[in-house]
CSV table of C-alpha atoms in Angstrom, one decimal:
chain,number,residue,atom,x,y,z
U,16,UNK,CA,-5.8,49.4,15.2
U,17,UNK,CA,-1.8,49.6,15.6
U,18,UNK,CA,-1.2,46.4,14.5
U,19,UNK,CA,-3.3,46.4,11.5
U,20,UNK,CA,-1.4,49.5,10.2
U,21,UNK,CA,2.0,47.8,11.0
U,22,UNK,CA,4.1,46.5,8.3
U,23,UNK,CA,5.9,43.9,9.4
U,24,UNK,CA,3.1,42.3,11.0
U,25,UNK,CA,1.3,41.7,7.1
U,26,UNK,CA,4.4,41.0,5.8
U,27,UNK,CA,4.6,38.0,8.6
U,28,UNK,CA,1.2,37.2,7.8
U,29,UNK,CA,1.4,36.8,3.6
U,30,UNK,CA,4.6,34.6,4.2
U,31,UNK,CA,3.3,32.4,6.9
U,32,UNK,CA,0.2,31.7,4.5
U,33,UNK,CA,2.6,31.3,1.6
U,34,UNK,CA,4.9,28.6,3.5
U,35,UNK,CA,1.7,26.5,4.8
U,36,UNK,CA,0.2,26.9,1.4
U,37,UNK,CA,3.1,25.4,-0.1
U,38,UNK,CA,3.5,22.6,2.7
U,39,UNK,CA,0.2,21.8,2.4
U,40,UNK,CA,0.5,21.6,-1.1
U,41,UNK,CA,3.5,19.1,-1.0
U,42,UNK,CA,1.8,17.2,1.5
U,43,UNK,CA,-1.7,16.6,-1.1
U,44,UNK,CA,1.3,15.7,-4.0
U,45,UNK,CA,3.0,13.0,-1.7
U,46,UNK,CA,-0.4,11.3,-0.7
U,47,UNK,CA,-1.5,10.9,-4.2
U,48,UNK,CA,-1.8,7.1,-4.2
U,49,UNK,CA,-4.2,5.1,-6.2
U,50,UNK,CA,-4.2,2.3,-3.3
U,51,UNK,CA,-7.4,3.1,-1.4
U,52,UNK,CA,-6.3,1.0,2.5
U,53,UNK,CA,-8.2,0.6,5.6
U,54,UNK,CA,-5.9,-0.5,8.9
U,55,UNK,CA,-8.7,-3.3,10.2
U,56,UNK,CA,-9.4,-2.8,14.0
U,57,UNK,CA,-8.8,-6.8,14.3
U,58,UNK,CA,-5.1,-7.7,15.0
U,59,UNK,CA,-4.3,-11.2,13.7
U,60,UNK,CA,-2.4,-13.5,15.9
U,61,UNK,CA,0.2,-16.7,14.1
U,62,UNK,CA,-1.0,-20.2,14.9
U,63,UNK,CA,2.4,-20.7,16.6
U,64,UNK,CA,1.5,-17.3,19.3
U,65,UNK,CA,4.5,-15.6,18.7
U,66,UNK,CA,4.3,-13.1,16.2
U,67,UNK,CA,1.5,-10.6,15.7
U,68,UNK,CA,0.3,-8.5,13.2
U,69,UNK,CA,-1.7,-5.3,12.4
U,70,UNK,CA,-4.1,-5.7,8.8
U,71,UNK,CA,-4.0,-3.3,6.1
U,72,UNK,CA,-7.3,-4.2,3.8
U,73,UNK,CA,-6.8,-3.3,0.5
U,74,UNK,CA,-10.2,-2.0,-1.3
U,75,UNK,CA,-9.3,-1.8,-4.4
U,76,UNK,CA,-7.0,-4.0,-5.1
U,77,UNK,CA,-8.5,-5.8,-8.1
U,78,UNK,CA,-8.4,-2.4,-10.2
U,79,UNK,CA,-4.6,-1.3,-9.2
U,80,UNK,CA,-1.6,-1.3,-12.0
U,81,UNK,CA,1.2,-4.1,-11.8
U,82,UNK,CA,3.6,-1.3,-10.6
U,83,UNK,CA,1.1,-0.8,-7.9
U,84,UNK,CA,0.8,-4.4,-6.7
U,85,UNK,CA,4.3,-4.5,-6.7
U,86,UNK,CA,5.2,-2.0,-4.7
U,87,UNK,CA,2.5,-3.0,-2.3
U,88,UNK,CA,4.3,-6.2,-2.1
U,89,UNK,CA,8.0,-4.6,-1.3
U,90,UNK,CA,6.2,-2.0,1.7
U,91,UNK,CA,8.1,-1.4,4.6
U,92,UNK,CA,6.7,-0.1,7.2
U,93,UNK,CA,7.5,1.9,10.6
U,94,UNK,CA,5.4,0.8,13.6
U,95,UNK,CA,5.1,1.9,17.2
U,96,UNK,CA,3.1,0.9,19.8
U,97,UNK,CA,2.7,3.5,22.5
U,98,UNK,CA,1.7,1.8,26.2
U,99,UNK,CA,-0.4,3.9,28.9
U,100,UNK,CA,2.6,5.7,30.5
U,101,UNK,CA,3.6,6.9,27.0
U,102,UNK,CA,6.5,4.5,26.5
U,103,UNK,CA,6.9,3.6,23.0
U,104,UNK,CA,8.3,0.7,21.2
U,105,UNK,CA,8.7,1.1,17.5
U,106,UNK,CA,10.4,-1.6,14.7
U,107,UNK,CA,10.4,-1.3,11.0
U,108,UNK,CA,9.2,-3.9,9.0
U,109,UNK,CA,8.3,-5.2,5.7
U,110,UNK,CA,4.8,-5.8,5.0
U,111,UNK,CA,3.7,-9.1,3.3
U,112,UNK,CA,0.7,-9.3,1.2
U,113,UNK,CA,-1.2,-12.0,1.2
U,114,UNK,CA,-4.9,-12.2,-0.3
U,115,UNK,CA,-5.5,-8.7,-1.0
U,116,UNK,CA,-4.3,-7.6,2.4
U,117,UNK,CA,-0.9,-6.2,4.1
U,118,UNK,CA,0.0,-8.2,7.0
U,119,UNK,CA,2.4,-5.8,9.1
U,120,UNK,CA,4.5,-7.6,12.0
U,121,UNK,CA,4.1,-5.9,15.5
U,122,UNK,CA,7.2,-5.4,17.5
U,123,UNK,CA,5.6,-7.4,20.7
U,124,UNK,CA,2.1,-8.5,21.1
U,125,UNK,CA,0.0,-5.2,22.4
U,126,UNK,CA,-2.1,-4.6,25.4
U,127,UNK,CA,-5.3,-2.9,25.8
U,128,UNK,CA,-5.3,0.9,26.5
U,129,UNK,CA,-2.1,0.8,23.7
U,130,UNK,CA,-1.5,2.7,20.9
U,131,UNK,CA,-0.5,1.5,17.9
U,132,UNK,CA,0.7,3.9,15.1
U,133,UNK,CA,1.6,2.1,11.4
U,134,UNK,CA,3.6,5.0,8.7
U,135,UNK,CA,4.1,3.5,5.2
U,136,UNK,CA,7.6,4.3,4.5
U,137,UNK,CA,6.7,4.8,0.7
U,138,UNK,CA,3.4,6.8,1.4
U,139,UNK,CA,1.8,4.0,-0.6
U,140,UNK,CA,-0.9,3.5,2.3
U,141,UNK,CA,-2.5,5.8,5.0
U,142,UNK,CA,-0.5,6.4,8.1
U,143,UNK,CA,-3.1,4.8,10.6
U,144,UNK,CA,-3.1,4.8,14.4
U,145,UNK,CA,-5.6,2.9,16.6
U,146,UNK,CA,-6.0,2.5,20.6
U,147,UNK,CA,-6.8,-1.1,22.1
U,148,UNK,CA,-9.9,-1.6,23.6
U,149,UNK,CA,-9.8,-3.2,26.9
U,150,UNK,CA,-12.1,-6.0,24.9
U,151,UNK,CA,-10.2,-6.5,21.9
U,152,UNK,CA,-9.3,-10.1,20.9
U,153,UNK,CA,-6.9,-11.6,18.1
U,154,UNK,CA,-7.8,-13.6,15.0
U,155,UNK,CA,-6.0,-16.3,14.6
U,156,UNK,CA,-4.8,-17.3,11.1
U,157,UNK,CA,-2.8,-19.6,9.6
U,158,UNK,CA,-0.4,-16.8,7.8
U,159,UNK,CA,2.4,-18.5,5.2
U,160,UNK,CA,5.1,-16.5,5.9
U,161,UNK,CA,6.2,-17.3,8.9
U,162,UNK,CA,9.2,-19.0,9.9
U,163,UNK,CA,8.4,-22.2,11.9
U,164,UNK,CA,11.1,-22.8,14.8
U,165,UNK,CA,13.0,-25.9,14.5
U,166,UNK,CA,11.5,-26.9,11.4
U,167,UNK,CA,13.9,-24.9,8.7
U,168,UNK,CA,10.6,-23.6,7.0
U,169,UNK,CA,10.2,-21.0,5.6
U,170,UNK,CA,6.9,-20.0,3.2
U,171,UNK,CA,6.8,-17.3,1.1
U,172,UNK,CA,3.3,-16.0,-0.2
U,173,UNK,CA,2.9,-15.4,-3.8
U,174,UNK,CA,6.8,-17.0,-5.4
U,175,UNK,CA,4.7,-20.6,-4.8
U,176,UNK,CA,8.1,-21.8,-3.5
U,177,UNK,CA,8.5,-24.0,-0.5
U,178,UNK,CA,12.4,-25.0,0.7
U,179,UNK,CA,13.3,-27.1,3.6
U,180,UNK,CA,17.3,-26.3,4.3
U,181,UNK,CA,19.3,-29.9,5.1
U,182,UNK,CA,16.6,-32.0,3.0
U,183,UNK,CA,18.1,-31.0,-0.2
U,184,UNK,CA,14.4,-30.7,-1.6
U,185,UNK,CA,12.9,-27.8,-3.6
U,186,UNK,CA,9.6,-28.2,-4.8
U,187,UNK,CA,7.7,-25.5,-6.8
U,188,UNK,CA,4.3,-26.0,-6.6
U,189,UNK,CA,2.4,-25.7,-10.4
U,190,UNK,CA,5.0,-26.7,-12.3
U,191,UNK,CA,5.6,-29.9,-11.9
U,192,UNK,CA,9.6,-29.8,-10.7
U,193,UNK,CA,10.7,-31.9,-8.0
U,194,UNK,CA,13.9,-32.1,-7.3
U,195,UNK,CA,16.1,-34.6,-5.0
U,196,UNK,CA,20.1,-34.2,-5.1
U,197,UNK,CA,21.6,-37.9,-5.1
U,198,UNK,CA,19.0,-39.7,-6.2
U,199,UNK,CA,19.3,-39.3,-9.8
U,200,UNK,CA,15.5,-38.3,-10.0
U,201,UNK,CA,14.4,-34.9,-11.7
């Protein structure tokens, strides 16, 4: 009863409540994204088996504004893999928007019972975490934004451009333009 009559107790309680409400309000205003996303429990492995990706499914992609789609295309992520021994390996990476999904490159191949945590820097997508089960399998996909070692070819999804350094060829599909320097052809 003495505690309830103490003015300091009530001042501290009221102060903590007001500060807590302010923090909740700020957090709610920062997470007012129009993007509805879900981290897929299926991880993706590239065909060359050297790159590993987590995949965000964008559930309302067709309803998004052009600004939201542009922001998704430029999204950056902090990715962390925490082992069963609580050792964390992390990286910052840019997401790749392809077929209404965002592919987030992982710092290394995750193993069973490890925890994967992905935080979108811009707050456009939900922070997600996934503990990998003992029996998880990768889905192998031909994702067009990887660099093929030794070939010098890089594909950029959405831009419609493929370049082959050293060959002097640049092709823009759909535009009907092919240029070969030195041949006099355009």
